[in-house]
Coordinates of N, CA, C and O in Angstrom, one line a residue:
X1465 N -103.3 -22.9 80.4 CA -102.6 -24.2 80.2 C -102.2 -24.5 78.8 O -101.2 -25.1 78.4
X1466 N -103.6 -24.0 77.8 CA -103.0 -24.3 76.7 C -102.1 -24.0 75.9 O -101.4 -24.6 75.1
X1467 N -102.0 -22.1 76.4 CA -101.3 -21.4 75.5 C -99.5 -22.3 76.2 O -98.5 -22.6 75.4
X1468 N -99.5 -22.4 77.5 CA -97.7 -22.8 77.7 C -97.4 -24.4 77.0 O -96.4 -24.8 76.4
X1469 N -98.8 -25.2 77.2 CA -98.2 -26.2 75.9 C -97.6 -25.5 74.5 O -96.4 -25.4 74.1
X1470 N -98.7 -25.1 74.0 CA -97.9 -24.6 72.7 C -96.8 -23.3 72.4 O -96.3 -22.8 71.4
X1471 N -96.6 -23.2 73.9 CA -95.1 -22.8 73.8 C -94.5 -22.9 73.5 O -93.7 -22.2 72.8
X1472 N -94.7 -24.6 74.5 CA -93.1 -25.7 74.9 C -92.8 -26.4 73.4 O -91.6 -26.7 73.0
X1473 N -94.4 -26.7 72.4 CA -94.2 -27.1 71.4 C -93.6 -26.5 70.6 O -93.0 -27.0 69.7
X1474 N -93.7 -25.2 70.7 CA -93.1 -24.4 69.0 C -91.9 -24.3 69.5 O -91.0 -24.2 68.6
X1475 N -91.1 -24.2 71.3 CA -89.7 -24.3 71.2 C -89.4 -25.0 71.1 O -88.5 -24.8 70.2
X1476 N -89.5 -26.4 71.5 CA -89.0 -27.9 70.7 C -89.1 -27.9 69.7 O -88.1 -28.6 69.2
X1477 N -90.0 -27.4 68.5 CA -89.9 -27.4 67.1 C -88.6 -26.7 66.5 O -88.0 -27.1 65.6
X1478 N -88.3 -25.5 67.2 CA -87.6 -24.5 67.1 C -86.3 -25.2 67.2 O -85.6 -25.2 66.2
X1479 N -85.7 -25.8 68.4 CA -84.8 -26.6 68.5 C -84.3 -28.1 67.5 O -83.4 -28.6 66.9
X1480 N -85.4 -28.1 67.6 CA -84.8 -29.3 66.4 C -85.0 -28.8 65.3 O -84.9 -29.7 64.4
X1481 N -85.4 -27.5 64.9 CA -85.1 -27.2 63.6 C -83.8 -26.6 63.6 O -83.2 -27.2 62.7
X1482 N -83.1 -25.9 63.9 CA -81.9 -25.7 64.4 C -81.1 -27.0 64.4 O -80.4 -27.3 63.4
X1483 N -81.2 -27.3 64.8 CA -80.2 -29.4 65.3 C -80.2 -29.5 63.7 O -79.1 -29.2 63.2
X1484 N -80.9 -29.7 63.1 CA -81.3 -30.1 62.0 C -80.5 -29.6 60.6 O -79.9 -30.1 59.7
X1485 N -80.9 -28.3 61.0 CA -79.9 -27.1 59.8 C -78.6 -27.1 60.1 O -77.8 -26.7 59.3
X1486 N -78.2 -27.6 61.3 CA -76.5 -27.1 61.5 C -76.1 -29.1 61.2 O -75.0 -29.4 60.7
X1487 N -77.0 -30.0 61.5 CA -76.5 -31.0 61.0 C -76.5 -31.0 59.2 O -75.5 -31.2 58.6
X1488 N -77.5 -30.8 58.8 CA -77.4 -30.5 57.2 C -76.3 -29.6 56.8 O -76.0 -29.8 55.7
X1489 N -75.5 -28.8 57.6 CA -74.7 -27.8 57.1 C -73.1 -28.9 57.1 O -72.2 -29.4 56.3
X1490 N -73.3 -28.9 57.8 CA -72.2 -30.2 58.5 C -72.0 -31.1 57.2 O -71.2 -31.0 56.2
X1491 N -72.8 -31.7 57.4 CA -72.9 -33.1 56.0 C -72.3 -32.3 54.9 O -71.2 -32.4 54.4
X1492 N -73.1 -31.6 54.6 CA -72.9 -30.4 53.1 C -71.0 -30.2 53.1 O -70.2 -30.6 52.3
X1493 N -70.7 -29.4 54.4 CA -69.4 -29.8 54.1 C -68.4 -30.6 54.0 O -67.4 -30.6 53.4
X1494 N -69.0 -31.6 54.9 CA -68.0 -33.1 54.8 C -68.2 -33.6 53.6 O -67.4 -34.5 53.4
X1495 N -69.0 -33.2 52.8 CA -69.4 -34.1 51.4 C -68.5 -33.0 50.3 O -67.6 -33.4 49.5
X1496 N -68.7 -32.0 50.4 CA -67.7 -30.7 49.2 C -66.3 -31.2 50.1 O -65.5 -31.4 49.2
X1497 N -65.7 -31.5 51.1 CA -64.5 -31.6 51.4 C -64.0 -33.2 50.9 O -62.8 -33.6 50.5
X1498 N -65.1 -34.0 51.0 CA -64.6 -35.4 50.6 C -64.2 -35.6 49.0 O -63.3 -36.4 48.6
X1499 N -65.1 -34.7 48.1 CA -64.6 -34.6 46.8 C -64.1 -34.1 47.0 O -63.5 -34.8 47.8
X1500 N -63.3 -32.6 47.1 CA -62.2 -32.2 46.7 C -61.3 -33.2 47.1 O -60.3 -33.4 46.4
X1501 N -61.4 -33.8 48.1 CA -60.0 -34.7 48.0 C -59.9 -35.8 47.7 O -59.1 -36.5 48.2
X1502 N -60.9 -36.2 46.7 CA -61.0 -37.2 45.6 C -60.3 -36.9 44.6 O -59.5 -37.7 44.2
X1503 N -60.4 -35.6 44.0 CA -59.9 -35.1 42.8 C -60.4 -35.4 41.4 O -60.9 -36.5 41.2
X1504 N -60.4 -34.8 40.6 CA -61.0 -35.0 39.5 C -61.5 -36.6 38.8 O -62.5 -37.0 38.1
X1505 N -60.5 -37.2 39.1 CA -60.3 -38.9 39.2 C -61.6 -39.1 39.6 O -62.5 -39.4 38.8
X1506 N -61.9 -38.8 41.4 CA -62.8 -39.6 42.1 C -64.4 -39.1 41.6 O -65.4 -39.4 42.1
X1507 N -64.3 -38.2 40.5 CA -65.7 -37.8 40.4 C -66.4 -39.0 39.0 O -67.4 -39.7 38.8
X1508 N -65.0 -38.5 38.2 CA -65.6 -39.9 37.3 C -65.8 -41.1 38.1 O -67.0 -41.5 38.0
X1509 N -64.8 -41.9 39.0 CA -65.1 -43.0 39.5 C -66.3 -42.8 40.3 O -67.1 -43.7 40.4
X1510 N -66.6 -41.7 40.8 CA -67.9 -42.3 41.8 C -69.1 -42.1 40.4 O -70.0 -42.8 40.6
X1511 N -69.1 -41.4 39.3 CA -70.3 -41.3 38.1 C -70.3 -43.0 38.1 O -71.4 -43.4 38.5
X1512 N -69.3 -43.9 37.7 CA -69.3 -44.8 37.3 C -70.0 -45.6 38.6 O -70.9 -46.5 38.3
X1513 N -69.8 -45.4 39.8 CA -70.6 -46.3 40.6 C -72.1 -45.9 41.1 O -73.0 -46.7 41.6
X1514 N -72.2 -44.7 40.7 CA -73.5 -44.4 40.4 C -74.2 -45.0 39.0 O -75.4 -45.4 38.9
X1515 N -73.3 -45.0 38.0 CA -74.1 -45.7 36.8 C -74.7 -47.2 36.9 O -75.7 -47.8 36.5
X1516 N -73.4 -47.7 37.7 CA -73.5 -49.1 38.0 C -73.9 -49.9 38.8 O -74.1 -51.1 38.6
X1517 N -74.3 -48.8 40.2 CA -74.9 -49.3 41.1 C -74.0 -50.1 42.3 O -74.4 -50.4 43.4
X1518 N -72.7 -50.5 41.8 CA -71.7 -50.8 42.6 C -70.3 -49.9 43.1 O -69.9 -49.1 42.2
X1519 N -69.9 -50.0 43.9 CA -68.6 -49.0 44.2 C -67.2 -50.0 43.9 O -67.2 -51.2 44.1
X1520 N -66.1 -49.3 43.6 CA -65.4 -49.8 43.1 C -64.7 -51.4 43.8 O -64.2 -52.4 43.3
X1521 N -64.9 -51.2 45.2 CA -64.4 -52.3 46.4 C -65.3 -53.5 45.9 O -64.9 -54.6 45.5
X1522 N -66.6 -53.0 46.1 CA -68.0 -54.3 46.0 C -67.1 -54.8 44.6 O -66.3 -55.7 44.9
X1523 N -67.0 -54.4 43.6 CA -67.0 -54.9 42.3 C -65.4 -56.0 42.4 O -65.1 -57.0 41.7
X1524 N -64.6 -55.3 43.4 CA -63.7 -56.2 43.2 C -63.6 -57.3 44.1 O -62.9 -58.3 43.8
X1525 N -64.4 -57.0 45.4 CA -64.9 -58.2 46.2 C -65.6 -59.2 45.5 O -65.3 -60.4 45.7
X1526 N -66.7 -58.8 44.6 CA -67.6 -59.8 43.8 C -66.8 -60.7 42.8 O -67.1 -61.9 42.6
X1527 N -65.8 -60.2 42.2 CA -64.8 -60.9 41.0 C -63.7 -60.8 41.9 O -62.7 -60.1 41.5
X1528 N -63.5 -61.2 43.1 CA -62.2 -61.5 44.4 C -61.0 -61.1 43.5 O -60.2 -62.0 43.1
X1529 N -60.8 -59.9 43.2 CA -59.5 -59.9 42.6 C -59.5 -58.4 43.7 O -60.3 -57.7 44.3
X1530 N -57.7 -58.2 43.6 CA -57.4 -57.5 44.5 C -56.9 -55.9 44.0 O -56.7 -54.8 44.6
X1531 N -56.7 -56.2 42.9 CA -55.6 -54.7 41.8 C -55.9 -55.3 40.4 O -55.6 -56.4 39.8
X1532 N -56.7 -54.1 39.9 CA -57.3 -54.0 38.7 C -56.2 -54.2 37.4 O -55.4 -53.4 37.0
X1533 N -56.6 -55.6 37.1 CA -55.7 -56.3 36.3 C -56.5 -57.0 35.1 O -56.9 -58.1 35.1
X1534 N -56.6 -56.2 34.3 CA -57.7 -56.3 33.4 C -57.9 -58.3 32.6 O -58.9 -58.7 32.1
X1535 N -56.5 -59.2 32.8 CA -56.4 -60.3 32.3 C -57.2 -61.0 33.4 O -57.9 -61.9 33.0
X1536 N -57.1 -60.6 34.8 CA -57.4 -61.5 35.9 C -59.2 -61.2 36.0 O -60.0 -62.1 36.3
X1537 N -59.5 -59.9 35.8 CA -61.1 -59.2 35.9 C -61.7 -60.1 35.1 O -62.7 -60.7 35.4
X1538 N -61.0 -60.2 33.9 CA -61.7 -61.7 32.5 C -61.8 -62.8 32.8 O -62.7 -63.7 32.6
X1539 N -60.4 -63.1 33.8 CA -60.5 -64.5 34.1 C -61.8 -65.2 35.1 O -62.4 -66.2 35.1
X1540 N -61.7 -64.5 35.7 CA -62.5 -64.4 37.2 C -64.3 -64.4 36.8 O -65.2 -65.2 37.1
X1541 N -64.2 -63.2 35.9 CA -65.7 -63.0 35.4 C -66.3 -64.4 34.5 O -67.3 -65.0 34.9
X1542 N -65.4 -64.9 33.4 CA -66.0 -66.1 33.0 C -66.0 -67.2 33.9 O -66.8 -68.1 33.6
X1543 N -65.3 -67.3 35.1 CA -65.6 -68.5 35.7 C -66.9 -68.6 36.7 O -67.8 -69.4 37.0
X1544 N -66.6 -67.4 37.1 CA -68.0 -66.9 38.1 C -69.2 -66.9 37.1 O -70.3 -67.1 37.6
X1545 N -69.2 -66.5 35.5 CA -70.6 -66.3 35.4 C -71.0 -67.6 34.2 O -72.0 -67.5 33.4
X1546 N -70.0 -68.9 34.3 CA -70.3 -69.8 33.9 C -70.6 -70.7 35.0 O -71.6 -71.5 34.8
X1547 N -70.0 -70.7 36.2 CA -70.8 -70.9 37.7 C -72.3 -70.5 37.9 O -73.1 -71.4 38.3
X1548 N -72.6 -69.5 37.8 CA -73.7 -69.0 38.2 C -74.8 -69.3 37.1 O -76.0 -68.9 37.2
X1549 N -74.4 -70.0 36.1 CA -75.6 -70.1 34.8 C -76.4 -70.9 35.3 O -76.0 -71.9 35.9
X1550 N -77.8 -70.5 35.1 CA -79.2 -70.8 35.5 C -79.1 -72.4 35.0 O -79.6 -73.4 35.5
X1551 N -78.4 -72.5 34.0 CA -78.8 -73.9 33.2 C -78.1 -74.8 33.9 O -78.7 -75.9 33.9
X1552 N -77.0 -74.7 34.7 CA -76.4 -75.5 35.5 C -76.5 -75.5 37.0 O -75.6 -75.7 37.8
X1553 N -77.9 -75.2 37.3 CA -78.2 -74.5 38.6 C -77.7 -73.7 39.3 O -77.6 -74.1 40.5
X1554 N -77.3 -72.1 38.9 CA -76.7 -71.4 39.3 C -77.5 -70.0 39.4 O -78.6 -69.9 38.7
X1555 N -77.3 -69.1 40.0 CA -78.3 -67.8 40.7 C -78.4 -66.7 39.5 O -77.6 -65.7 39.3
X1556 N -79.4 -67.0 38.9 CA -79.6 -65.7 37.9 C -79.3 -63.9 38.6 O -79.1 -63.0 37.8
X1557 N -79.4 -63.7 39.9 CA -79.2 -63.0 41.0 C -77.9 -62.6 40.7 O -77.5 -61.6 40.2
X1558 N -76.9 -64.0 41.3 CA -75.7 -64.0 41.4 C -74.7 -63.3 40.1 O -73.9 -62.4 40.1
X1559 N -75.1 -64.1 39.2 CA -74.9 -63.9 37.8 C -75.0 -62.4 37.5 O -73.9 -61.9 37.2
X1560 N -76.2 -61.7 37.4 CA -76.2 -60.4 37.5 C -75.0 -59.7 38.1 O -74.3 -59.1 37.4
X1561 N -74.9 -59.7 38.9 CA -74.4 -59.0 40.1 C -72.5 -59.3 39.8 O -71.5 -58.6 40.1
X1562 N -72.6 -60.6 39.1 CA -71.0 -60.7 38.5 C -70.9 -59.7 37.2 O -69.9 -59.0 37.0
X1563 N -72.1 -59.6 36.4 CA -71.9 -58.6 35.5 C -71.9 -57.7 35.6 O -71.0 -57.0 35.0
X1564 N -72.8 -57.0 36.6 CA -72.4 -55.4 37.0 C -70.8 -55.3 37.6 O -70.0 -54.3 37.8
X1565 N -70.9 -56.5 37.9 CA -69.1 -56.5 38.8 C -68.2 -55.9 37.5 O -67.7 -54.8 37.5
X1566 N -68.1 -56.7 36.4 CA -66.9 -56.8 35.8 C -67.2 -55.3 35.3 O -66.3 -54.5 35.3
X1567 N -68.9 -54.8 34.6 CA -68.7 -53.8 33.9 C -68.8 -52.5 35.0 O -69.4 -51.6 34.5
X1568 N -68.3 -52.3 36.1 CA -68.2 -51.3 36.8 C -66.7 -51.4 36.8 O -66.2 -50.3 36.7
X1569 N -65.9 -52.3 36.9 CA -64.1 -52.4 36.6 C -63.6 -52.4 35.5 O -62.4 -52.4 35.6
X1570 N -64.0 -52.5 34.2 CA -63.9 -52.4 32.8 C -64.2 -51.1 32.9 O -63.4 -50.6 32.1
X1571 N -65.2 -49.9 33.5 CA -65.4 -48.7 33.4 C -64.1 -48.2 34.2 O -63.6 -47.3 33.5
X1572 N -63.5 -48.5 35.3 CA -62.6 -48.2 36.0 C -61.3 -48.4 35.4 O -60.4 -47.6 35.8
X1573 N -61.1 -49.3 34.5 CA -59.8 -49.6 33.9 C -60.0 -48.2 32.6 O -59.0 -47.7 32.1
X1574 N -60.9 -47.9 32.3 CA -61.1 -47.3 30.9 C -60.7 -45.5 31.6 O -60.6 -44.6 30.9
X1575 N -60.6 -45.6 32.8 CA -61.0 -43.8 33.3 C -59.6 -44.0 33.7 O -58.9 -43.0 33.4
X1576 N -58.8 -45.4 34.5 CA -57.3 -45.0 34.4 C -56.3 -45.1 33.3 O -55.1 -44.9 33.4
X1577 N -57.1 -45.4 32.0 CA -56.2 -45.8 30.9 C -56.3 -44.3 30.4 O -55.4 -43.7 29.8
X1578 N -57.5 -43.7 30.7 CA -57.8 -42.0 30.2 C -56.5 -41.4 30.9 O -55.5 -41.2 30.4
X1579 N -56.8 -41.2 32.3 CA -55.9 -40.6 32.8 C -54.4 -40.8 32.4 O -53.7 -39.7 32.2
X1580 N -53.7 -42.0 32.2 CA -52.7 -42.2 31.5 C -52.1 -41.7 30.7 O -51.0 -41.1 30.7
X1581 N -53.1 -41.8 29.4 CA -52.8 -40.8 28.1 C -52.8 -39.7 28.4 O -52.0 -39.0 27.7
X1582 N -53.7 -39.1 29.5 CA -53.9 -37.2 29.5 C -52.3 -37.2 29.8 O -51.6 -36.6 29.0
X1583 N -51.6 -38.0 31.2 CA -50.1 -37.7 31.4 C -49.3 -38.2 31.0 O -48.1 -38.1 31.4
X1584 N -49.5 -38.9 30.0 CA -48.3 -39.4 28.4 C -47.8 -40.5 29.3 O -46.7 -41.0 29.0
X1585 N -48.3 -40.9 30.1 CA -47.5 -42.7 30.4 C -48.2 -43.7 30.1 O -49.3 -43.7 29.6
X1586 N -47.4 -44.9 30.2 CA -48.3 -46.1 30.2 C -49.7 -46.8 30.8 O -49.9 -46.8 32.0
X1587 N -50.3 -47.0 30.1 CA -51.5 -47.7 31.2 C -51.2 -48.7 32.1 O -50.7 -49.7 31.6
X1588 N -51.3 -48.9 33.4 CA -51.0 -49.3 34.3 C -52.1 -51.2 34.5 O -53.3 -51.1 34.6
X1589 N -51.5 -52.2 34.5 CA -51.3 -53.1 34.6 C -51.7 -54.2 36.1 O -51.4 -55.4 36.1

């Protein structure tokens, strides 16, 4: 009796180790196919949301602006993080989280203003 338990156990192990490797294989490629079709672009931008901790959407949800407009990113940021100042009862939390906003879109404006120069046009607006 004991030895067909540990039969049944080492083929269930067996099987979900299998399940397992062909799911890891899986992921592995959906992740090499999703950068490549990021493009050289999307690897800096995702460094930047790794450095920052935010992705580029969060950051523009947090400072509600819709198209990275570097006058409106300023405007938005001073009002939100004069809002949020501890001294006027406002979320040291919040506040944070406005700063990482603006300096993850300030990193974002700086990698399309790169790209620009690399192809001799204007920085986009």
């Amino acid at each position: 009796m004991a030895k067909y338990l540990a039969q049944i156990i080492v083929m269930g192990v067996q099987v979900v180790g299998r399940a397992f490797a062909r799911a890891l294989r899986q992921e592995f490629a959906a992740s090499q196919a999703a950068a490549d079709a990021r493009g050289r672009a999307g690897h800096q931008s995702a460094a930047a949301s790794n450095l920052s901790g935010l992705s580029l959407q969060e950051a523009q949800q947090i400072l509600n602006i819709s198209k990275l407009n570097p006058e409106e990113v300023q405007k938005n940021y001073e009002h939100l993080f004069k809002v949020n100042d501890k001294s006027v009862g406002g979320s040291f939390y919040l506040q944070s989280k406005v700063v990482r906003a603006k300096e993850r879109l300030d990193e974002e404006l700086r990698i399309q203003a790169q790209e620009d120069r690399e192809k001799g046009t204007t920085p986009k607006t």
